[in-house]
């Protein structure tokens, strides 16, 4: 029974990757099992049913990375997030329940570039000793923005801007790093990870073309955007948009009259046409700024977290499309 049993387990594992060819393989394995049982005198009904192979457990630091892991791993992986959808990455404080997510994990995926300042002590506290892949490995990072209007909102440690996922070109490197890490911990399914990654990379190429086309016809001197959170500099560098961070216009602090006046002055001077503020609770403040300038309040941008499944940006590709449409619509007036 042993050889036939192993054939069934192998077929079950391959079924996770789908395809009619795999179904045929399962049938052959079942026939082999029946033959082995007949030789041993054991009836098929008495045979112990084979268990389907369990997916590889992966811990991802936040929702955007979690989506990329799912796109590459498909049903071969089960992803646990440390920071979930619609959750502020900056305010995350690890808890004992978060440490328990490392139990049974075969791989941990982090962004790096100082985003997860708590990562080293958290993994050590959890007792996890497996591989940790840094998704930004090999990426040419931008330096952190200077102080003043271009503040970093307390992002971790280091001197680099961690928001590299805001460029589709950078995310292609994320995909390659995650693909290779999954293949290393699960070499039997390397072909599936490579195929999934290739299919997703083709989608990213299409997304990149869509974003570039969205700004066709928008003059370069009209491509200024004000955001409260300086998370879009990689987007700006990739697609020719000048993003500026606005100090004080967020829930973290109540802006002073001086800060409001400085912001209005900056918008007028630079002829900024688009204004986006994340997590803003004072809509009247935005309306006042818009009334005193030619800028348009363009709505909400997704920077460090996806929406939940019922929201407009539950995946990385949808997030980039939502942000691009909002920015392009605002710039076009």
mmCIF file of C-alpha atoms in Angstrom:
data_model
loop_
_atom_site.group_PDB
_atom_site.id
_atom_site.type_symbol
_atom_site.label_atom_id
_atom_site.label_comp_id
_atom_site.label_asym_id
_atom_site.label_seq_id
_atom_site.Cartn_x
_atom_site.Cartn_y
_atom_site.Cartn_z
ATOM 1 C CA UNK A 1 0.000 0.000 0.000
ATOM 2 C CA UNK A 2 2.907 2.390 0.675
ATOM 3 C CA UNK A 3 3.800 3.206 -2.946
ATOM 4 C CA UNK A 4 0.183 3.729 -3.953
ATOM 5 C CA UNK A 5 -0.467 5.881 -0.901
ATOM 6 C CA UNK A 6 2.432 8.157 -1.808
ATOM 7 C CA UNK A 7 1.109 8.461 -5.371
ATOM 8 C CA UNK A 8 -2.251 9.633 -4.085
ATOM 9 C CA UNK A 9 -0.654 12.240 -1.812
ATOM 10 C CA UNK A 10 1.446 13.524 -4.721
ATOM 11 C CA UNK A 11 -1.613 13.776 -6.944
ATOM 12 C CA UNK A 12 -3.549 15.618 -4.254
ATOM 13 C CA UNK A 13 -0.717 18.127 -3.962
ATOM 14 C CA UNK A 14 -0.672 18.705 -7.729
ATOM 15 C CA UNK A 15 -4.444 19.151 -7.804
ATOM 16 C CA UNK A 16 -3.943 22.381 -5.853
ATOM 17 C CA UNK A 17 -2.313 23.757 -9.003
ATOM 18 C CA UNK A 18 -5.273 22.724 -11.138
ATOM 19 C CA UNK A 19 -5.567 21.530 -14.712
ATOM 20 C CA UNK A 20 -7.149 18.624 -16.537
ATOM 21 C CA UNK A 21 -3.746 16.944 -16.884
ATOM 22 C CA UNK A 22 -3.547 16.743 -13.099
ATOM 23 C CA UNK A 23 -6.987 15.158 -12.947
ATOM 24 C CA UNK A 24 -5.758 12.459 -15.297
ATOM 25 C CA UNK A 25 -2.721 11.918 -13.083
ATOM 26 C CA UNK A 26 -4.989 11.443 -10.073
ATOM 27 C CA UNK A 27 -6.890 8.739 -11.923
ATOM 28 C CA UNK A 28 -3.655 6.870 -12.695
ATOM 29 C CA UNK A 29 -2.593 7.107 -9.059
ATOM 30 C CA UNK A 30 -5.934 5.734 -7.911
ATOM 31 C CA UNK A 31 -5.560 2.789 -10.276
ATOM 32 C CA UNK A 32 -2.086 2.053 -8.917
ATOM 33 C CA UNK A 33 -3.428 2.112 -5.368
ATOM 34 C CA UNK A 34 -6.147 -0.375 -6.241
ATOM 35 C CA UNK A 35 -3.527 -2.692 -7.769
ATOM 36 C CA UNK A 36 -1.335 -2.541 -4.701
ATOM 37 C CA UNK A 37 -4.301 -3.245 -2.445
ATOM 38 C CA UNK A 38 -5.299 -6.252 -4.550
ATOM 39 C CA UNK A 39 -1.806 -7.747 -4.272
ATOM 40 C CA UNK A 40 -1.821 -7.357 -0.511
ATOM 41 C CA UNK A 41 -5.297 -8.820 -0.179
ATOM 42 C CA UNK A 42 -6.680 -5.585 1.286
ATOM 43 C CA UNK A 43 -9.999 -4.283 -0.033
ATOM 44 C CA UNK A 44 -10.197 -0.703 -1.370
ATOM 45 C CA UNK A 45 -12.918 0.120 1.162
ATOM 46 C CA UNK A 46 -10.561 -0.681 4.025
ATOM 47 C CA UNK A 47 -7.807 1.611 2.767
ATOM 48 C CA UNK A 48 -7.056 4.771 4.763
ATOM 49 C CA UNK A 49 -7.990 7.888 2.684
ATOM 50 C CA UNK A 50 -5.069 10.121 1.750
ATOM 51 C CA UNK A 51 -5.033 13.638 3.171
ATOM 52 C CA UNK A 52 -4.639 16.636 0.878
ATOM 53 C CA UNK A 53 -1.349 18.435 1.409
ATOM 54 C CA UNK A 54 -1.730 21.564 3.515
ATOM 55 C CA UNK A 55 -0.780 24.957 2.072
ATOM 56 C CA UNK A 56 2.454 26.648 3.066
ATOM 57 C CA UNK A 57 1.855 29.127 5.897
ATOM 58 C CA UNK A 58 3.298 32.602 5.200
ATOM 59 C CA UNK A 59 3.311 35.671 7.450
ATOM 60 C CA UNK A 60 3.246 39.034 5.634
ATOM 61 C CA UNK A 61 3.814 42.308 7.431
ATOM 62 C CA UNK A 62 0.911 44.232 5.830
ATOM 63 C CA UNK A 63 -1.975 43.903 3.399
ATOM 64 C CA UNK A 64 -0.204 44.939 0.179
ATOM 65 C CA UNK A 65 2.521 42.330 0.665
ATOM 66 C CA UNK A 66 -0.122 39.778 1.629
ATOM 67 C CA UNK A 67 -1.904 40.300 -1.679
ATOM 68 C CA UNK A 68 1.328 39.828 -3.642
ATOM 69 C CA UNK A 69 2.031 36.565 -1.805
ATOM 70 C CA UNK A 70 -1.480 35.321 -2.616
ATOM 71 C CA UNK A 71 -1.107 36.245 -6.286
ATOM 72 C CA UNK A 72 2.100 34.220 -6.561
ATOM 73 C CA UNK A 73 1.240 31.368 -4.210
ATOM 74 C CA UNK A 74 -2.432 30.894 -5.040
ATOM 75 C CA UNK A 75 -3.980 27.962 -3.151
ATOM 76 C CA UNK A 76 -0.516 26.636 -2.302
ATOM 77 C CA UNK A 77 -0.164 29.278 0.439
ATOM 78 C CA UNK A 78 -2.122 30.487 3.462
ATOM 79 C CA UNK A 79 -1.281 34.075 4.431
ATOM 80 C CA UNK A 80 -1.452 35.647 7.894
ATOM 81 C CA UNK A 81 -1.219 39.458 8.044
ATOM 82 C CA UNK A 82 0.356 41.375 10.902
ATOM 83 C CA UNK A 83 -1.252 44.659 9.764
ATOM 84 C CA UNK A 84 -4.559 44.153 7.990
ATOM 85 C CA UNK A 85 -6.634 46.144 5.466
ATOM 86 C CA UNK A 86 -7.596 49.723 6.373
ATOM 87 C CA UNK A 87 -5.160 49.684 9.308
ATOM 88 C CA UNK A 88 -2.582 52.434 9.822
ATOM 89 C CA UNK A 89 0.870 50.900 9.395
ATOM 90 C CA UNK A 90 2.449 53.729 11.386
ATOM 91 C CA UNK A 91 0.422 53.064 14.538
ATOM 92 C CA UNK A 92 0.968 49.297 14.644
ATOM 93 C CA UNK A 93 2.140 47.938 17.989
ATOM 94 C CA UNK A 94 2.851 44.181 18.052
ATOM 95 C CA UNK A 95 0.831 42.155 20.544
ATOM 96 C CA UNK A 96 1.135 38.575 21.877
ATOM 97 C CA UNK A 97 -1.604 37.497 19.461
ATOM 98 C CA UNK A 98 0.486 38.800 16.558
ATOM 99 C CA UNK A 99 3.464 36.755 17.728
ATOM 100 C CA UNK A 100 1.331 33.626 17.665
ATOM 101 C CA UNK A 101 0.819 34.089 13.911
ATOM 102 C CA UNK A 102 4.414 32.956 13.427
ATOM 103 C CA UNK A 103 3.603 29.479 14.777
ATOM 104 C CA UNK A 104 3.883 26.980 11.939
ATOM 105 C CA UNK A 105 4.989 29.618 9.405
ATOM 106 C CA UNK A 106 7.450 28.495 6.740
ATOM 107 C CA UNK A 107 8.217 32.009 5.472
ATOM 108 C CA UNK A 108 7.959 35.622 6.655
ATOM 109 C CA UNK A 109 7.711 38.455 4.109
ATOM 110 C CA UNK A 110 8.706 42.006 5.059
ATOM 111 C CA UNK A 111 8.956 45.199 3.016
ATOM 112 C CA UNK A 112 12.203 46.446 4.512
ATOM 113 C CA UNK A 113 13.637 49.970 3.996
ATOM 114 C CA UNK A 114 12.811 50.737 7.630
ATOM 115 C CA UNK A 115 9.039 50.249 7.310
ATOM 116 C CA UNK A 116 8.814 47.522 9.954
ATOM 117 C CA UNK A 117 10.946 48.943 12.757
ATOM 118 C CA UNK A 118 9.508 46.303 15.097
ATOM 119 C CA UNK A 119 10.278 43.327 12.852
ATOM 120 C CA UNK A 120 13.520 42.050 14.384
ATOM 121 C CA UNK A 121 12.395 42.083 18.000
ATOM 122 C CA UNK A 122 8.979 40.678 17.089
ATOM 123 C CA UNK A 123 10.326 37.684 15.192
ATOM 124 C CA UNK A 124 12.808 37.034 17.991
ATOM 125 C CA UNK A 125 10.068 37.191 20.623
ATOM 126 C CA UNK A 126 7.908 34.767 18.629
ATOM 127 C CA UNK A 127 10.662 32.166 18.489
ATOM 128 C CA UNK A 128 10.516 32.044 14.693
ATOM 129 C CA UNK A 129 13.806 30.893 13.175
ATOM 130 C CA UNK A 130 12.812 30.350 9.533
ATOM 131 C CA UNK A 131 13.593 32.442 6.469
ATOM 132 C CA UNK A 132 12.618 36.115 6.216
ATOM 133 C CA UNK A 133 12.459 37.582 2.717
ATOM 134 C CA UNK A 134 12.837 41.336 2.258
ATOM 135 C CA UNK A 135 10.621 42.165 -0.721
ATOM 136 C CA UNK A 136 12.632 45.285 -1.609
ATOM 137 C CA UNK A 137 15.966 43.421 -1.828
ATOM 138 C CA UNK A 138 17.977 44.789 -4.759
ATOM 139 C CA UNK A 139 15.773 47.860 -5.183
ATOM 140 C CA UNK A 140 17.209 51.343 -5.686
ATOM 141 C CA UNK A 141 15.497 53.254 -2.891
ATOM 142 C CA UNK A 142 14.723 56.940 -2.612
ATOM 143 C CA UNK A 143 16.066 58.791 0.386
ATOM 144 C CA UNK A 144 13.613 59.777 3.090
ATOM 145 C CA UNK A 145 12.048 63.202 2.474
ATOM 146 C CA UNK A 146 13.448 66.163 4.316
ATOM 147 C CA UNK A 147 11.723 67.640 7.351
ATOM 148 C CA UNK A 148 9.191 70.442 7.053
ATOM 149 C CA UNK A 149 6.314 69.905 4.648
ATOM 150 C CA UNK A 150 7.881 66.642 3.472
ATOM 151 C CA UNK A 151 7.745 64.756 6.752
ATOM 152 C CA UNK A 152 7.731 60.967 7.095
ATOM 153 C CA UNK A 153 4.984 60.422 9.692
ATOM 154 C CA UNK A 154 7.202 58.335 11.935
ATOM 155 C CA UNK A 155 8.042 55.578 9.483
ATOM 156 C CA UNK A 156 10.375 53.162 11.187
ATOM 157 C CA UNK A 157 14.141 53.420 11.011
ATOM 158 C CA UNK A 158 16.779 54.027 8.384
ATOM 159 C CA UNK A 159 17.342 56.720 5.805
ATOM 160 C CA UNK A 160 15.264 55.347 2.920
ATOM 161 C CA UNK A 161 11.685 56.047 1.869
ATOM 162 C CA UNK A 162 9.924 52.677 2.371
ATOM 163 C CA UNK A 163 6.889 53.263 0.098
ATOM 164 C CA UNK A 164 8.479 51.585 -2.917
ATOM 165 C CA UNK A 165 5.285 49.674 -3.815
ATOM 166 C CA UNK A 166 3.808 52.897 -5.213
ATOM 167 C CA UNK A 167 5.805 52.233 -8.393
ATOM 168 C CA UNK A 168 4.654 49.262 -10.467
ATOM 169 C CA UNK A 169 8.201 48.785 -11.715
ATOM 170 C CA UNK A 170 9.372 48.275 -8.142
ATOM 171 C CA UNK A 171 6.598 45.782 -7.418
ATOM 172 C CA UNK A 172 7.882 43.623 -10.257
ATOM 173 C CA UNK A 173 11.039 43.214 -8.157
ATOM 174 C CA UNK A 174 8.876 42.436 -5.096
ATOM 175 C CA UNK A 175 7.229 39.658 -7.133
ATOM 176 C CA UNK A 176 10.563 38.151 -8.171
ATOM 177 C CA UNK A 177 11.850 38.131 -4.581
ATOM 178 C CA UNK A 178 8.665 36.559 -3.214
ATOM 179 C CA UNK A 179 8.578 33.977 -6.029
ATOM 180 C CA UNK A 180 12.145 32.891 -5.320
ATOM 181 C CA UNK A 181 11.527 32.717 -1.564
ATOM 182 C CA UNK A 182 8.431 30.536 -1.979
ATOM 183 C CA UNK A 183 10.297 28.230 -4.363
ATOM 184 C CA UNK A 184 13.123 27.911 -1.837
ATOM 185 C CA UNK A 185 10.843 26.799 1.018
ATOM 186 C CA UNK A 186 8.650 24.641 -1.258
ATOM 187 C CA UNK A 187 10.842 23.452 -4.152
ATOM 188 C CA UNK A 188 8.344 20.749 -5.186
ATOM 189 C CA UNK A 189 5.973 23.494 -6.345
ATOM 190 C CA UNK A 190 8.530 25.818 -7.933
ATOM 191 C CA UNK A 191 6.957 25.480 -11.379
ATOM 192 C CA UNK A 192 3.612 26.698 -10.052
ATOM 193 C CA UNK A 193 5.157 29.739 -8.352
ATOM 194 C CA UNK A 194 7.084 30.629 -11.519
ATOM 195 C CA UNK A 195 3.972 30.304 -13.692
ATOM 196 C CA UNK A 196 1.841 32.372 -11.311
ATOM 197 C CA UNK A 197 4.519 35.051 -11.061
ATOM 198 C CA UNK A 198 4.885 35.244 -14.841
ATOM 199 C CA UNK A 199 1.114 35.668 -15.263
ATOM 200 C CA UNK A 200 1.023 38.372 -12.597
ATOM 201 C CA UNK A 201 4.017 40.206 -14.064
ATOM 202 C CA UNK A 202 2.122 40.421 -17.362
ATOM 203 C CA UNK A 203 -0.778 42.045 -15.488
ATOM 204 C CA UNK A 204 1.631 44.510 -13.884
ATOM 205 C CA UNK A 205 3.001 45.452 -17.307
ATOM 206 C CA UNK A 206 -0.548 46.204 -18.442
ATOM 207 C CA UNK A 207 -1.205 48.215 -15.265
ATOM 208 C CA UNK A 208 1.934 50.282 -15.836
ATOM 209 C CA UNK A 209 0.773 51.129 -19.356
ATOM 210 C CA UNK A 210 -2.673 52.116 -18.037
ATOM 211 C CA UNK A 211 -1.194 54.489 -15.459
ATOM 212 C CA UNK A 212 1.048 56.210 -17.987
ATOM 213 C CA UNK A 213 -1.845 56.597 -20.426
ATOM 214 C CA UNK A 214 -4.032 58.124 -17.694
ATOM 215 C CA UNK A 215 -1.806 61.224 -17.597
ATOM 216 C CA UNK A 216 -1.440 61.696 -21.339
ATOM 217 C CA UNK A 217 -2.376 65.262 -22.188
ATOM 218 C CA UNK A 218 -1.831 66.614 -18.657
ATOM 219 C CA UNK A 219 0.879 69.306 -18.968
ATOM 220 C CA UNK A 220 3.929 68.775 -16.791
ATOM 221 C CA UNK A 221 3.445 72.113 -15.057
ATOM 222 C CA UNK A 222 -0.065 71.016 -13.983
ATOM 223 C CA UNK A 223 1.018 67.781 -12.321
ATOM 224 C CA UNK A 224 1.332 68.949 -8.716
ATOM 225 C CA UNK A 225 -0.483 67.106 -5.918
ATOM 226 C CA UNK A 226 -0.665 67.854 -2.191
ATOM 227 C CA UNK A 227 -1.022 64.893 0.192
ATOM 228 C CA UNK A 228 -1.014 64.760 3.971
ATOM 229 C CA UNK A 229 1.088 61.617 4.058
ATOM 230 C CA UNK A 230 4.294 61.658 2.021
ATOM 231 C CA UNK A 231 3.832 58.174 0.605
ATOM 232 C CA UNK A 232 3.715 58.788 -3.140
ATOM 233 C CA UNK A 233 7.209 59.905 -4.093
ATOM 234 C CA UNK A 234 7.911 56.621 -5.918
ATOM 235 C CA UNK A 235 4.652 57.040 -7.821
ATOM 236 C CA UNK A 236 5.662 60.587 -8.670
ATOM 237 C CA UNK A 237 9.133 59.566 -9.855
ATOM 238 C CA UNK A 238 7.730 56.772 -12.019
ATOM 239 C CA UNK A 239 4.837 58.680 -13.604
ATOM 240 C CA UNK A 240 5.919 62.301 -13.632
ATOM 241 C CA UNK A 241 3.754 63.666 -10.786
ATOM 242 C CA UNK A 242 5.073 66.208 -8.270
ATOM 243 C CA UNK A 243 3.808 65.120 -4.833
ATOM 244 C CA UNK A 244 4.197 67.409 -1.827
ATOM 245 C CA UNK A 245 3.524 66.508 1.804
ATOM 246 C CA UNK A 246 1.342 68.925 3.777
ATOM 247 C CA UNK A 247 2.320 69.202 7.417
ATOM 248 C CA UNK A 248 -0.488 69.274 9.946
ATOM 249 C CA UNK A 249 -3.465 68.304 7.767
ATOM 250 C CA UNK A 250 -4.287 64.923 9.309
ATOM 251 C CA UNK A 251 -5.767 63.355 12.396
ATOM 252 C CA UNK A 252 -2.345 63.210 14.027
ATOM 253 C CA UNK A 253 -2.440 66.894 14.888
ATOM 254 C CA UNK A 254 -4.723 69.894 14.595
ATOM 255 C CA UNK A 255 -3.169 72.319 12.095
ATOM 256 C CA UNK A 256 -2.421 75.778 13.364
ATOM 257 C CA UNK A 257 -3.576 78.937 11.582
ATOM 258 C CA UNK A 258 0.019 79.448 10.468
ATOM 259 C CA UNK A 259 0.229 75.956 8.976
ATOM 260 C CA UNK A 260 -3.037 76.462 7.090
ATOM 261 C CA UNK A 261 -1.842 79.818 5.780
ATOM 262 C CA UNK A 262 1.493 78.312 4.693
ATOM 263 C CA UNK A 263 -0.288 75.496 2.903
ATOM 264 C CA UNK A 264 -2.597 77.880 1.048
ATOM 265 C CA UNK A 265 0.413 79.990 0.084
ATOM 266 C CA UNK A 266 2.255 76.911 -1.217
ATOM 267 C CA UNK A 267 -0.748 75.789 -3.288
ATOM 268 C CA UNK A 268 -1.130 79.230 -4.859
ATOM 269 C CA UNK A 269 2.571 79.602 -5.533
ATOM 270 C CA UNK A 270 2.943 76.184 -7.143
ATOM 271 C CA UNK A 271 -0.509 76.355 -8.804
ATOM 272 C CA UNK A 272 -1.420 72.987 -7.324
ATOM 273 C CA UNK A 273 -4.678 71.597 -8.725
ATOM 274 C CA UNK A 274 -5.155 68.418 -6.662
ATOM 275 C CA UNK A 275 -5.435 68.014 -2.879
ATOM 276 C CA UNK A 276 -5.688 64.638 -1.153
ATOM 277 C CA UNK A 277 -5.681 64.065 2.600
ATOM 278 C CA UNK A 278 -5.742 60.656 4.196
ATOM 279 C CA UNK A 279 -7.787 59.992 7.308
ATOM 280 C CA UNK A 280 -8.976 63.585 7.492
ATOM 281 C CA UNK A 281 -11.887 64.238 9.813
ATOM 282 C CA UNK A 282 -12.302 67.975 9.231
ATOM 283 C CA UNK A 283 -13.886 68.228 5.788
ATOM 284 C CA UNK A 284 -14.642 71.917 6.295
ATOM 285 C CA UNK A 285 -10.918 72.607 6.476
ATOM 286 C CA UNK A 286 -10.416 71.011 3.066
ATOM 287 C CA UNK A 287 -13.330 72.964 1.645
ATOM 288 C CA UNK A 288 -11.837 76.201 2.963
ATOM 289 C CA UNK A 289 -8.458 75.454 1.379
ATOM 290 C CA UNK A 290 -10.139 74.571 -1.912
ATOM 291 C CA UNK A 291 -12.203 77.793 -1.871
ATOM 292 C CA UNK A 292 -9.100 79.935 -1.359
ATOM 293 C CA UNK A 293 -7.072 78.192 -4.068
ATOM 294 C CA UNK A 294 -7.551 76.564 -7.445
ATOM 295 C CA UNK A 295 -6.906 73.123 -5.967
ATOM 296 C CA UNK A 296 -9.571 70.450 -6.065
ATOM 297 C CA UNK A 297 -10.291 68.086 -3.190
ATOM 298 C CA UNK A 298 -9.725 64.818 -4.980
ATOM 299 C CA UNK A 299 -10.918 62.331 -2.351
ATOM 300 C CA UNK A 300 -9.083 59.470 -0.655
ATOM 301 C CA UNK A 301 -5.867 57.857 -1.802
ATOM 302 C CA UNK A 302 -4.718 54.434 -0.600
ATOM 303 C CA UNK A 303 -1.106 54.533 0.455
ATOM 304 C CA UNK A 304 -0.019 51.966 3.059
ATOM 305 C CA UNK A 305 -3.012 49.622 3.204
ATOM 306 C CA UNK A 306 -5.565 48.030 0.918
ATOM 307 C CA UNK A 307 -9.283 48.297 1.560
ATOM 308 C CA UNK A 308 -11.162 45.265 2.827
ATOM 309 C CA UNK A 309 -12.813 42.896 0.353
ATOM 310 C CA UNK A 310 -15.949 45.051 0.125
ATOM 311 C CA UNK A 311 -14.006 48.262 -0.557
ATOM 312 C CA UNK A 312 -12.735 49.751 -3.814
ATOM 313 C CA UNK A 313 -9.110 48.634 -3.420
ATOM 314 C CA UNK A 314 -8.908 45.062 -2.077
ATOM 315 C CA UNK A 315 -5.865 44.168 -4.237
ATOM 316 C CA UNK A 316 -2.675 45.931 -5.238
ATOM 317 C CA UNK A 317 -3.726 46.303 -8.876
ATOM 318 C CA UNK A 318 -7.124 47.709 -7.927
ATOM 319 C CA UNK A 319 -5.500 50.068 -5.416
ATOM 320 C CA UNK A 320 -3.223 51.511 -8.103
ATOM 321 C CA UNK A 321 -6.138 51.913 -10.502
ATOM 322 C CA UNK A 322 -8.277 53.678 -7.887
ATOM 323 C CA UNK A 323 -5.438 56.047 -6.954
ATOM 324 C CA UNK A 324 -4.578 56.768 -10.585
ATOM 325 C CA UNK A 325 -8.160 57.600 -11.536
ATOM 326 C CA UNK A 326 -8.553 59.910 -8.541
ATOM 327 C CA UNK A 327 -5.292 61.752 -9.259
ATOM 328 C CA UNK A 328 -5.862 62.032 -13.023
ATOM 329 C CA UNK A 329 -9.452 63.233 -12.577
ATOM 330 C CA UNK A 330 -8.336 65.919 -10.112
ATOM 331 C CA UNK A 331 -5.484 67.142 -12.296
ATOM 332 C CA UNK A 332 -7.775 67.413 -15.279
ATOM 333 C CA UNK A 333 -10.219 69.473 -13.217
#
